[in-house]
PDB file of C-alpha atoms in Angstrom:
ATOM      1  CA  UNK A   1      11.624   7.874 -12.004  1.00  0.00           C
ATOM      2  CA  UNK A   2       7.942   8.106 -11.567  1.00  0.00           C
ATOM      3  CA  UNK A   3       5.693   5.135 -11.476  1.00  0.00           C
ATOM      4  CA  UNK A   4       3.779   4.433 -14.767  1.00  0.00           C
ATOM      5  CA  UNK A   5      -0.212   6.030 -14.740  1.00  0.00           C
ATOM      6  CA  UNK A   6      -1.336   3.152 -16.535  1.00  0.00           C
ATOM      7  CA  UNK A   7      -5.258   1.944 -16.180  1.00  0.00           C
ATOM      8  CA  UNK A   8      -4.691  -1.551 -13.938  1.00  0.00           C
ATOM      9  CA  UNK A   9      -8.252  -2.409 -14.580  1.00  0.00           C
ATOM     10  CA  UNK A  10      -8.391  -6.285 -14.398  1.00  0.00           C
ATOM     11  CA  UNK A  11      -5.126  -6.693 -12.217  1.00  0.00           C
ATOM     12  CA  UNK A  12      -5.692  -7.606  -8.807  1.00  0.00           C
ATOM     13  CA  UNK A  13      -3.635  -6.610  -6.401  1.00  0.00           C
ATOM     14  CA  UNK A  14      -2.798  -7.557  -2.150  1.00  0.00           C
ATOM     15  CA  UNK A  15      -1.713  -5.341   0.071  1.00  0.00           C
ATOM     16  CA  UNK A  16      -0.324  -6.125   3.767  1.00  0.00           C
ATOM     17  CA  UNK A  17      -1.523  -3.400   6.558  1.00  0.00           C
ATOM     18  CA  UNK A  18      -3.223  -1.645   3.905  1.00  0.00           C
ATOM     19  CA  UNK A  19      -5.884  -0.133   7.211  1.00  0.00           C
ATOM     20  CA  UNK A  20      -3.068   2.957   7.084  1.00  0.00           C
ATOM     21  CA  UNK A  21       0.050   4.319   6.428  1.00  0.00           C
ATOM     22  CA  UNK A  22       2.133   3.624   3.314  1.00  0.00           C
ATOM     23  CA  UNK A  23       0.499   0.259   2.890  1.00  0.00           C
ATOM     24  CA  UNK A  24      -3.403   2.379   2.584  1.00  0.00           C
ATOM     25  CA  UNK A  25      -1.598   5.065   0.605  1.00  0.00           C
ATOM     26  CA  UNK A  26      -0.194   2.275  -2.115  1.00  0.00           C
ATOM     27  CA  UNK A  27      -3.773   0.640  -1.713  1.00  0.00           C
ATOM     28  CA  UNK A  28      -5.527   3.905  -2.618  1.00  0.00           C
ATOM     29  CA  UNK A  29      -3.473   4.696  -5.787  1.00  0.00           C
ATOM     30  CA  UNK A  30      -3.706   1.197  -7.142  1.00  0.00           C
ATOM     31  CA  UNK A  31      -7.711   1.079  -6.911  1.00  0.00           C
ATOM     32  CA  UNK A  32      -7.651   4.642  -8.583  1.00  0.00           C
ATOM     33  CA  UNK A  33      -6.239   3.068 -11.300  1.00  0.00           C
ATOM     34  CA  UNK A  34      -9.098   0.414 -11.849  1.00  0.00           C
ATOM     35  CA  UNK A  35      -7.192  -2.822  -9.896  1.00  0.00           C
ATOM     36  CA  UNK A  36      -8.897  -5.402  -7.974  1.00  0.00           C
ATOM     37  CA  UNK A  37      -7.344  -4.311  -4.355  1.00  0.00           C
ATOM     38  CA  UNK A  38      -7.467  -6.634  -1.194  1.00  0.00           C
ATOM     39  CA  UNK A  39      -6.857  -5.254   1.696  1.00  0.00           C
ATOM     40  CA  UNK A  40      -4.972  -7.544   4.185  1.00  0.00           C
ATOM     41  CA  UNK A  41      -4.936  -6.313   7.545  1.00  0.00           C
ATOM     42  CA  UNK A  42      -5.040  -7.405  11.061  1.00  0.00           C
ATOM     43  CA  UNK A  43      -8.193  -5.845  12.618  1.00  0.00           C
ATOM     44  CA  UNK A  44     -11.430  -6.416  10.658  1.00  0.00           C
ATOM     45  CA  UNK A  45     -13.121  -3.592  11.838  1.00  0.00           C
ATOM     46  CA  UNK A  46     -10.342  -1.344  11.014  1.00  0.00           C
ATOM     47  CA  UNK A  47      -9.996  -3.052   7.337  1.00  0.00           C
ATOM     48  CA  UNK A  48     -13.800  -2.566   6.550  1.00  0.00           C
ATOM     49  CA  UNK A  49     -13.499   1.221   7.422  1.00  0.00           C
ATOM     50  CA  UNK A  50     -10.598   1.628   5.469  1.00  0.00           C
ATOM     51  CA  UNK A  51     -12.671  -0.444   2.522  1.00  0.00           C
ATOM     52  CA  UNK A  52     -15.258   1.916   2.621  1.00  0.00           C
ATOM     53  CA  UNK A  53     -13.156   5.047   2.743  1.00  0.00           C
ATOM     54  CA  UNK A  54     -10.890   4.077  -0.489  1.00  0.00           C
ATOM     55  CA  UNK A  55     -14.327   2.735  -2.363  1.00  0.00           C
ATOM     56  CA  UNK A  56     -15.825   6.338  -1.828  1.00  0.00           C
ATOM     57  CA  UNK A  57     -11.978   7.906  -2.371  1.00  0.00           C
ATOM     58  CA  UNK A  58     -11.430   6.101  -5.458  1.00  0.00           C
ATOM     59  CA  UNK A  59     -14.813   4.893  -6.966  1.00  0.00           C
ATOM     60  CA  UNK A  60     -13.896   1.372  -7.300  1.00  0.00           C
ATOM     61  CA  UNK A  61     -16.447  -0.830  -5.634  1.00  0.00           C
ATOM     62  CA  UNK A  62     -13.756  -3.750  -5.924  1.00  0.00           C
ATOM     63  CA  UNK A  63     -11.244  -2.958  -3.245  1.00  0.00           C
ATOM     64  CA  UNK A  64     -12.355  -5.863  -0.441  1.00  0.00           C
ATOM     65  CA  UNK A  65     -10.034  -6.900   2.744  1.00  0.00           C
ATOM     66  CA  UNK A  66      -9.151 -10.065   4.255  1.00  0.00           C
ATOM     67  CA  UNK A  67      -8.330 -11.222   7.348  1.00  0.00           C
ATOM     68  CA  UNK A  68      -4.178 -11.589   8.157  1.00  0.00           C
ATOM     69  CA  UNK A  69      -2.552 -11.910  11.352  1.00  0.00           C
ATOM     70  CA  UNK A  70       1.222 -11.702  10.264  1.00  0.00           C
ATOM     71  CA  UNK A  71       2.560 -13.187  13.841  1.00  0.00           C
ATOM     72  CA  UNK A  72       0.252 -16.220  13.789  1.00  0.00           C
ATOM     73  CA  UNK A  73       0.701 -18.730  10.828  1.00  0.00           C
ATOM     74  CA  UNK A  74      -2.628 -20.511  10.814  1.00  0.00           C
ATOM     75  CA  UNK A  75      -3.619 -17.245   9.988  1.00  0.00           C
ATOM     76  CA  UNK A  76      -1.100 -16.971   7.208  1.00  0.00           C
ATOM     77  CA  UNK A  77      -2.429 -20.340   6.173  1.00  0.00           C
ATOM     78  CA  UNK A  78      -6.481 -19.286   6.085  1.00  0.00           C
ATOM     79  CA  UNK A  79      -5.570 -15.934   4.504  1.00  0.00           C
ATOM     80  CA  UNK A  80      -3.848 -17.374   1.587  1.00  0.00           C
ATOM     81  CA  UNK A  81      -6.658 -19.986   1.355  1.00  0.00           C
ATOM     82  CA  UNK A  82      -9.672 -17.621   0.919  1.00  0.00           C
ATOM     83  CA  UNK A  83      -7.238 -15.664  -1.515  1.00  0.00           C
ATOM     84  CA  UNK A  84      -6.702 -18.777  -3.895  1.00  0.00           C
ATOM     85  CA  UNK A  85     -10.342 -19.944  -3.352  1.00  0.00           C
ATOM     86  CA  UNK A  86     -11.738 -16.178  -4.164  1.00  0.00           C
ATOM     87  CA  UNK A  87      -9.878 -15.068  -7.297  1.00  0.00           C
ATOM     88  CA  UNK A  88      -7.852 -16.440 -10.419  1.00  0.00           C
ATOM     89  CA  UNK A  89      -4.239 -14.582  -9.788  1.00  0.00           C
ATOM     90  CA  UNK A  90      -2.336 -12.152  -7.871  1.00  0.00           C
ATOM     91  CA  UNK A  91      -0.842  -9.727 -10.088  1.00  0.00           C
ATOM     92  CA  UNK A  92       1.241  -7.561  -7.421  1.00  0.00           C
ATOM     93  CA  UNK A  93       1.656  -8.744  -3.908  1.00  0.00           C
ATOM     94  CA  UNK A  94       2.903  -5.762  -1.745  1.00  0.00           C
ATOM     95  CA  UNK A  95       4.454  -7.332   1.393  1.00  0.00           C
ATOM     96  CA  UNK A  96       4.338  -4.107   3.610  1.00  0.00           C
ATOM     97  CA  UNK A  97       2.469  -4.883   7.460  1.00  0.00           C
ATOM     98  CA  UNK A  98       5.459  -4.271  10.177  1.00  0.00           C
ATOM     99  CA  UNK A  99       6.601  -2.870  13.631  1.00  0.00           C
ATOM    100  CA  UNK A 100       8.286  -3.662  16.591  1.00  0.00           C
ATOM    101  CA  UNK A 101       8.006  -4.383  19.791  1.00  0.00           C
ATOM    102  CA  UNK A 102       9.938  -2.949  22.874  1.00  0.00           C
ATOM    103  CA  UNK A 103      10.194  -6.400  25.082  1.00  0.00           C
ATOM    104  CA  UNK A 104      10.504  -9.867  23.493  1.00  0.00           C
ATOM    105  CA  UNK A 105       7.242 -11.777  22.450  1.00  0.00           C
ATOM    106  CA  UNK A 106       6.765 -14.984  21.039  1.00  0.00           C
ATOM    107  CA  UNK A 107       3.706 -15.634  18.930  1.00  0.00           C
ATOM    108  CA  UNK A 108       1.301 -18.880  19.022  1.00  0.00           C
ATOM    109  CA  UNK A 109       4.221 -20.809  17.055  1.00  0.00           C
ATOM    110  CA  UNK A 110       7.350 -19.943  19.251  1.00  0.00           C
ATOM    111  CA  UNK A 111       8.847 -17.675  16.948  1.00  0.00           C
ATOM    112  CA  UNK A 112      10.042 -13.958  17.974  1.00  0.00           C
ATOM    113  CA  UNK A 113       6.860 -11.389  17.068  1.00  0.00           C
ATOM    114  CA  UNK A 114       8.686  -8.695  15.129  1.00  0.00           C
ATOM    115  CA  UNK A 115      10.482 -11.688  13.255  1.00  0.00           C
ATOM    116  CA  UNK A 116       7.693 -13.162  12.740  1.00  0.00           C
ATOM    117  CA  UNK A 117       5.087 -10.156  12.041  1.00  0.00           C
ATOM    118  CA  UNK A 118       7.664  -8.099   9.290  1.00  0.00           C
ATOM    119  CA  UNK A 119       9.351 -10.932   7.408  1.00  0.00           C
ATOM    120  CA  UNK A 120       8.018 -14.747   8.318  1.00  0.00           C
ATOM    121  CA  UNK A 121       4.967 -14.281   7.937  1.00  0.00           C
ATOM    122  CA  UNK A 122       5.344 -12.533   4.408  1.00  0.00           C
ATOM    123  CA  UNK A 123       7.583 -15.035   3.428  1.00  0.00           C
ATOM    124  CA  UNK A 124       5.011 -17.735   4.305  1.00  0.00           C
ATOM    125  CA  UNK A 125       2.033 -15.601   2.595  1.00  0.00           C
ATOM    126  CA  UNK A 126       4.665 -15.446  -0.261  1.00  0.00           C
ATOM    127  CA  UNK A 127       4.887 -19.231  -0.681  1.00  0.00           C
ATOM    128  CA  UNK A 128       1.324 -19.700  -0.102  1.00  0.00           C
ATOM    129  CA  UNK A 129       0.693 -17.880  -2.797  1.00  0.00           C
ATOM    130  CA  UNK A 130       3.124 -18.532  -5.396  1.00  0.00           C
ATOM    131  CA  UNK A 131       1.499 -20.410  -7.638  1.00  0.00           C
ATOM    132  CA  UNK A 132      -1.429 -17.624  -8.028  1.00  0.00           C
ATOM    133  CA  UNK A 133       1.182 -15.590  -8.700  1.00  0.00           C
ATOM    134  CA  UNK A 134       2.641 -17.427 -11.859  1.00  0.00           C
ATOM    135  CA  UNK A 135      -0.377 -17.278 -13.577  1.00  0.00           C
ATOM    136  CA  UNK A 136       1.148 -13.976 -14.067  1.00  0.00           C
ATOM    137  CA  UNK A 137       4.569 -13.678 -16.890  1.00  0.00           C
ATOM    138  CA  UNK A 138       5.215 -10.354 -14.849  1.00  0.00           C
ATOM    139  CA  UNK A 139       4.311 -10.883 -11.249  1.00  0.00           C
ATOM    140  CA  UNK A 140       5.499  -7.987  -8.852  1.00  0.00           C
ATOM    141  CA  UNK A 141       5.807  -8.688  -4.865  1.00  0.00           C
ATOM    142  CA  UNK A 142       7.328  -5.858  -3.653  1.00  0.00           C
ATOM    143  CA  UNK A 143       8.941  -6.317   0.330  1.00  0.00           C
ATOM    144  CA  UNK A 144       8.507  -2.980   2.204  1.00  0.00           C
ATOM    145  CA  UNK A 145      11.939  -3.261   3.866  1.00  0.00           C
ATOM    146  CA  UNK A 146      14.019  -0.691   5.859  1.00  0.00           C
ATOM    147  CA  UNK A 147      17.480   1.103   6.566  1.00  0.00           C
ATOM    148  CA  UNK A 148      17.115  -0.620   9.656  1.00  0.00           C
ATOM    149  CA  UNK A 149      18.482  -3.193   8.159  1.00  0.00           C
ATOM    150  CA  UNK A 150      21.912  -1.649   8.797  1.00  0.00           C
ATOM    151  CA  UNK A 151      21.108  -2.022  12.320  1.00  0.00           C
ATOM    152  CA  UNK A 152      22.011  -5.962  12.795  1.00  0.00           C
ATOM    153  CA  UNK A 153      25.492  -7.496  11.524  1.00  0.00           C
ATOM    154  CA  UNK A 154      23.596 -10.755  10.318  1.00  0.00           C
ATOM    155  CA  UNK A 155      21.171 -13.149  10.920  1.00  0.00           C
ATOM    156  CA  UNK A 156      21.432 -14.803  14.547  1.00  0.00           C
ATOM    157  CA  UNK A 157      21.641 -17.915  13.032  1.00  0.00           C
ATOM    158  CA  UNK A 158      21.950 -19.742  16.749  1.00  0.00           C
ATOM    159  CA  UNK A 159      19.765 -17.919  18.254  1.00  0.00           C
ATOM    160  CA  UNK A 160      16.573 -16.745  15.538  1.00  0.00           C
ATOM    161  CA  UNK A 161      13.996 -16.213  18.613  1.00  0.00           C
ATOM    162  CA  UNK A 162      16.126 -13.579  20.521  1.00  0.00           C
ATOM    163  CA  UNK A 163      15.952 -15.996  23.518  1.00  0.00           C
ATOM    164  CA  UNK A 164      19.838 -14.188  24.882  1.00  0.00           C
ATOM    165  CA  UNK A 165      20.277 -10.479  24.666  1.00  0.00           C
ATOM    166  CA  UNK A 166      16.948  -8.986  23.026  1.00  0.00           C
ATOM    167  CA  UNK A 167      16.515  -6.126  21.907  1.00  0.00           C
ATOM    168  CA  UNK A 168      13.921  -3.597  19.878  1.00  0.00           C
ATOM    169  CA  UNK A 169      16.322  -2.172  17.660  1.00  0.00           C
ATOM    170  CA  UNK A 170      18.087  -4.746  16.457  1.00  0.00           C
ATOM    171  CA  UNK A 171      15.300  -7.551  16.122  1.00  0.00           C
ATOM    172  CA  UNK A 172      13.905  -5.213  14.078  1.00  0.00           C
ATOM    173  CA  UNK A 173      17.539  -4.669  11.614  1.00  0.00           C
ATOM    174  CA  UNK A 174      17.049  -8.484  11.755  1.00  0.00           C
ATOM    175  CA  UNK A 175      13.815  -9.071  10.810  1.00  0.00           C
ATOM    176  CA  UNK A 176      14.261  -6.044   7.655  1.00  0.00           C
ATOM    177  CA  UNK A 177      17.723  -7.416   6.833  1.00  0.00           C
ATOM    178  CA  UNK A 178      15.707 -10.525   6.345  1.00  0.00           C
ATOM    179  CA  UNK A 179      13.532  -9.426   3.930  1.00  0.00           C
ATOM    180  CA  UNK A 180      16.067  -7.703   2.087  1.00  0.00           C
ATOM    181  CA  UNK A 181      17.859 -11.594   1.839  1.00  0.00           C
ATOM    182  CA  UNK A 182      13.984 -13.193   0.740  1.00  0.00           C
ATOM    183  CA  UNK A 183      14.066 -10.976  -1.902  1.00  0.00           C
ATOM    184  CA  UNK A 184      17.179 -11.527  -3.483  1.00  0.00           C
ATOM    185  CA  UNK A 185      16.793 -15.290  -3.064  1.00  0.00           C
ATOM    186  CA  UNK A 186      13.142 -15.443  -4.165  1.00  0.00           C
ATOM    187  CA  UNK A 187      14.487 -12.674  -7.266  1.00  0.00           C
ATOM    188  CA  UNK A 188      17.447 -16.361  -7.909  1.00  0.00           C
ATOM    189  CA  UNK A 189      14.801 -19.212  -7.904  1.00  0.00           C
ATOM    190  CA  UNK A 190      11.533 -17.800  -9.514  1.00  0.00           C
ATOM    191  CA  UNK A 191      13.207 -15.084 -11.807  1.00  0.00           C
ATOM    192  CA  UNK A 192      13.051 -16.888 -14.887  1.00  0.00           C
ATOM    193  CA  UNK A 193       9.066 -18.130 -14.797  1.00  0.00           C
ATOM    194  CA  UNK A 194       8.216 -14.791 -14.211  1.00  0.00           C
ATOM    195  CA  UNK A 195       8.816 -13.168 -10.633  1.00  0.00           C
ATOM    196  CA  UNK A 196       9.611 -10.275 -10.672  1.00  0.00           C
ATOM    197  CA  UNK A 197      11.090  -9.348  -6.935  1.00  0.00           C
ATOM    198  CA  UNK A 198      12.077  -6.066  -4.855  1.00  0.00           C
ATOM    199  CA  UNK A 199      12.945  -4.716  -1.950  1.00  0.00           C
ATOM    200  CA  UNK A 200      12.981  -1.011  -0.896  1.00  0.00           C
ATOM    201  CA  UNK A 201      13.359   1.453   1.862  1.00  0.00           C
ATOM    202  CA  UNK A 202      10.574   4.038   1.559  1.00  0.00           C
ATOM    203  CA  UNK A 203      12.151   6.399   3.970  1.00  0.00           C
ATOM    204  CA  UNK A 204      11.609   7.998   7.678  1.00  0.00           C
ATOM    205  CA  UNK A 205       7.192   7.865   8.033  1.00  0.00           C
ATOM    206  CA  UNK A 206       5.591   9.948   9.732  1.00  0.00           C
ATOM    207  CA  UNK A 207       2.916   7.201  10.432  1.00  0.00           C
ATOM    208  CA  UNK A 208       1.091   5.476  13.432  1.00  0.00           C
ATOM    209  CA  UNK A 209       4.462   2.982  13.323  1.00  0.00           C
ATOM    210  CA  UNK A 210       6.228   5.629  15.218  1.00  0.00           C
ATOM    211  CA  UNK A 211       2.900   7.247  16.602  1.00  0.00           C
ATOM    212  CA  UNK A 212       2.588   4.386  18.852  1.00  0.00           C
ATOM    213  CA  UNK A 213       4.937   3.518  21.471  1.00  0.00           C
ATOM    214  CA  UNK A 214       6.053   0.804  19.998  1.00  0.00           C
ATOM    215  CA  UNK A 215       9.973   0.762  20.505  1.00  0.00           C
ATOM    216  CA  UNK A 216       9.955   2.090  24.277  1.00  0.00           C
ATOM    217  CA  UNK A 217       8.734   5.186  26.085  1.00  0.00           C
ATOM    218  CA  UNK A 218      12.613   6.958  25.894  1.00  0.00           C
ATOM    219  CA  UNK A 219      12.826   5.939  21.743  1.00  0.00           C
ATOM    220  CA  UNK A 220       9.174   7.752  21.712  1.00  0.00           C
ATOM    221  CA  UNK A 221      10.597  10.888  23.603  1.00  0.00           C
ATOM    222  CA  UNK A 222      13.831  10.873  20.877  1.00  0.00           C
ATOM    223  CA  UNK A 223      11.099  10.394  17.874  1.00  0.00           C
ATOM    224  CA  UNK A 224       8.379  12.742  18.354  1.00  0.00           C
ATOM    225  CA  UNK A 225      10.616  16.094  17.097  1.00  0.00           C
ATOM    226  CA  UNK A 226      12.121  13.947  14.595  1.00  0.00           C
ATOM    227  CA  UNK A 227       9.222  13.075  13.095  1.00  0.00           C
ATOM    228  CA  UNK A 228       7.980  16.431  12.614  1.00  0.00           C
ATOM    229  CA  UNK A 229      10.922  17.724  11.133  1.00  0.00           C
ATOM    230  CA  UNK A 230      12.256  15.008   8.741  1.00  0.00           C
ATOM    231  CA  UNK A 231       9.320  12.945   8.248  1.00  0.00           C
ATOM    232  CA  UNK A 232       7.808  11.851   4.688  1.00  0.00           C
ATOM    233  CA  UNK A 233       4.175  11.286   4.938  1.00  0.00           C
ATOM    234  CA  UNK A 234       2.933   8.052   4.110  1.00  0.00           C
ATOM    235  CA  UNK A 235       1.657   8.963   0.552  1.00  0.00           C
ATOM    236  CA  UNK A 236       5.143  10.483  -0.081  1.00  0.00           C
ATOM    237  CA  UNK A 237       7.202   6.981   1.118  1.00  0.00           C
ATOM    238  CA  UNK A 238       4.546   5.024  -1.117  1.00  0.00           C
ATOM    239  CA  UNK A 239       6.011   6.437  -4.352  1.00  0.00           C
ATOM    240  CA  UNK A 240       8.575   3.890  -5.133  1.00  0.00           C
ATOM    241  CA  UNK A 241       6.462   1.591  -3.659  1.00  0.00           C
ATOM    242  CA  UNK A 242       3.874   2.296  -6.736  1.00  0.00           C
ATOM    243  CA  UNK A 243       6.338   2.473  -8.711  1.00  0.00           C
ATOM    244  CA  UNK A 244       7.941  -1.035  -8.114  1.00  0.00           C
ATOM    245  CA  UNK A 245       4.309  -2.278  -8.521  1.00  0.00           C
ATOM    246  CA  UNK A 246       3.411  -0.878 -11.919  1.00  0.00           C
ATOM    247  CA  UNK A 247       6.545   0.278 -13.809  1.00  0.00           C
ATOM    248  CA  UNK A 248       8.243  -1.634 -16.320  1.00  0.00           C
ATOM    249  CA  UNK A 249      11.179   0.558 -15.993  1.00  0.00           C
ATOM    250  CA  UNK A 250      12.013  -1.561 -13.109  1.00  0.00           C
ATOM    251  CA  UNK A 251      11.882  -5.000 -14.518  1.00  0.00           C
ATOM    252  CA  UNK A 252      15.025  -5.514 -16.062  1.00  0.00           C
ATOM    253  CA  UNK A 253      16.704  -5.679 -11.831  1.00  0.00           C
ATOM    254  CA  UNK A 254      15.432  -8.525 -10.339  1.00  0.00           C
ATOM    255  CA  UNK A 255      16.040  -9.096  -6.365  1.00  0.00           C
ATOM    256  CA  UNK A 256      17.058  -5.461  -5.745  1.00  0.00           C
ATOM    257  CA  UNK A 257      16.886  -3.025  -2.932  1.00  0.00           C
ATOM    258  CA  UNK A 258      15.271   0.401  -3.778  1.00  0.00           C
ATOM    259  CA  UNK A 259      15.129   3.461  -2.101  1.00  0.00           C
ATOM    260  CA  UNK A 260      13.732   7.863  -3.375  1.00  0.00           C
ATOM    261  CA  UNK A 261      12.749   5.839  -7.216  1.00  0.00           C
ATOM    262  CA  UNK A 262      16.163   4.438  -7.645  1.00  0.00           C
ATOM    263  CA  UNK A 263      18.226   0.825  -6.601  1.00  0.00           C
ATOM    264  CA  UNK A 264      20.186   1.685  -3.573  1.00  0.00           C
ATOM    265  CA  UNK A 265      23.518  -0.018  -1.826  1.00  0.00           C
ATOM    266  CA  UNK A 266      22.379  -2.597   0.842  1.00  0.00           C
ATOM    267  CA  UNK A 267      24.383  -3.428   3.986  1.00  0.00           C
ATOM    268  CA  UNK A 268      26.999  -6.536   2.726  1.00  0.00           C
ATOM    269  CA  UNK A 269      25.192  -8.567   5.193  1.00  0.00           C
ATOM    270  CA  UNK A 270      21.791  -8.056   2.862  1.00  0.00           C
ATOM    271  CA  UNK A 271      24.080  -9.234  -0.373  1.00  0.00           C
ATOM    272  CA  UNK A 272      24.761 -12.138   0.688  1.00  0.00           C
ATOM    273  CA  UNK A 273      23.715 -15.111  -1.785  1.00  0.00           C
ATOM    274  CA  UNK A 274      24.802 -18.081   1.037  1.00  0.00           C
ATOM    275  CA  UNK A 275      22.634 -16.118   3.887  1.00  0.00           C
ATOM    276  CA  UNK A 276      20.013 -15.943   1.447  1.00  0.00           C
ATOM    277  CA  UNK A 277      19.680 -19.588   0.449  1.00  0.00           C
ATOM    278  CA  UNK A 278      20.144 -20.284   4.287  1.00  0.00           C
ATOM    279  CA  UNK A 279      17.526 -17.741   5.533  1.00  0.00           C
ATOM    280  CA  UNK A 280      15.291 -19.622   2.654  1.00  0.00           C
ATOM    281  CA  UNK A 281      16.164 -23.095   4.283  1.00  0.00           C
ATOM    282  CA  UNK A 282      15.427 -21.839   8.011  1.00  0.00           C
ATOM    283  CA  UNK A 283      12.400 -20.177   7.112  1.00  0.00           C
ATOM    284  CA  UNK A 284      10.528 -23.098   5.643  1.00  0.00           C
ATOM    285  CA  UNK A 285      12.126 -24.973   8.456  1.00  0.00           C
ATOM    286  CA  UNK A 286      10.031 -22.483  10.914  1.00  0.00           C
ATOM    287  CA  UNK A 287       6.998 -22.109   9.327  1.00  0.00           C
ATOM    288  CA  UNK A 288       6.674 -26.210   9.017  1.00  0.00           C
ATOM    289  CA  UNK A 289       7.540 -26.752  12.494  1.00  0.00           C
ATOM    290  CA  UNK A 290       4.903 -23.946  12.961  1.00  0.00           C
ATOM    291  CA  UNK A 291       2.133 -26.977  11.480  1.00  0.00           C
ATOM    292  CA  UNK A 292       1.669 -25.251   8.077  1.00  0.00           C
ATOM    293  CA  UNK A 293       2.419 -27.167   5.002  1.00  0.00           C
ATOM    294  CA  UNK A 294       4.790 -24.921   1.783  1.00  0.00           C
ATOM    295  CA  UNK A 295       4.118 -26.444  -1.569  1.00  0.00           C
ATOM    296  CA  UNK A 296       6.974 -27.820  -3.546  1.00  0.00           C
ATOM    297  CA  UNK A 297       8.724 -24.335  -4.399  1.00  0.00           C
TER     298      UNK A 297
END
């Protein structure tokens, strides 16, 4: 299934690590189109060059950034503040900024960094923003999750910071597997006014996230020759990306996992309803303790 070329002049769009990689290849295609695109990245200097570049790629003088630090959630909190104060609605929010880290970090709130940077800080940007997002009958967010997923057995429910026994690999299963469960549970309570939710796998990248040595010096060894061989590039692993943000095709599945255009069988620890609402209970849990207010969901 290809994504729909339709002319998204007057939508506005957000897009999570959108500096590079799939998240500036989804940007790029979206402004092409005509939508209001905001760039939400981490480095400012690396946003406004990657403004620039799309403005003169695509012609659209209304692709912008903002500021987003995905491991810190007063920086959540600010983002999504100069988002609501700065436009109307949020027509597709694409949930994409990720990695991993190697050794165990804990960000300014005491929660594990590749937790907190891939799914807890999306899910608080999420919240944040959900009422700019029902202005819309046929919101999109669209979670850029992972295979990787397959590489936990479940949420550590005991232990969510990795304080006993971390590891790269699997915090990172944990933190996708995560998102997949966000998705089906945010899919179950906003469904019927008009969220429309998904989840995919976009496939092996052949992007800076495996450029950088970001899982270990041996994993970066292993990678390299994999990359070249099997890799998609990041305009390639954007397609169902796209297409999850503009097709109607995809509207009648709500809360689904996607991967190559088409839904796609999850681990059974990513179906699970109960682990969803829980993950949804924990997570607002977290980001409160972490001193910023949710709105009434």
């Amino acid at each position: 299934m290809m994504a729909d070329e339709r002319d998204l002049a007057g939508r506005v769009v957000v897009v999570t690590g959108a500096n590079s990689g799939i998240g500036r290849a989804v940007a790029a295609d979206l402004a092409r189109r005509g939508a209001t695109t905001i760039l939400a990245c981490r480095n400012p200097d690396k946003a406004r060059a990657a403004v620039a570049e799309l403005r003169e790629l695509t012609g659209n003088e209304s692709v912008r950034s903002v500021e987003l630090d995905l491991a810190d959630l007063r920086s959540v909190e600010r983002c999504a503040g100069e988002l609501i104060e700065s436009i109307d609605g949020i027509d597709v929010l694409v949930n994409n900024a990720g990695g991993a880290v190697p050794e165990r970090r804990l960000t300014a709130q005491g929660v594990e960094e590749t937790f907190a940077s891939n799914y807890l800080g999306h899910y608080a940007l999420t919240r944040l923003l959900l009422a700019h997002l029902r202005r819309d009958p046929q919101a999109r967010v669209v979670n850029v999750s992972s295979n990787g997923h397959k590489y936990t057995k479940g949420i550590p429910w005991d232990d969510p910071t990795y304080e006993h026994g971390y590891g790269g690999l699997p915090a990172y299963g944990t933190a996708k597997l995560a998102q997949i469960l966000f998705t089906r549970e945010l899919a179950h309570r906003f469904g019927e006014s008009g969220i429309h939710a998904s989840a995919i796998h976009p496939g092996f990248i052949g992007s800076n996230f495996y450029a950088r040595d970001r899982m270990g010096g041996a994993m970066t060894l292993v990678m390299k020759p994999i990359v070249g061989l099997f890799a998609k590039t990041p305009e390639q692993g954007a397609r169902t990306v796209i297409q999850l943000a503009t097709s109607d095709d995809v509207l009648s599945t709500n809360g689904a996992y996607w991967a190559n255009g088409a839904t796609a069988t999850a681990s059974a620890a990513a179906t699970d309803d109960e682990s969803a609402k829980r993950l949804w209970e924990l997570s607002e849990r977290m980001v409160t303790d972490g001193g910023v207010a949710l709105p009434a969901a």
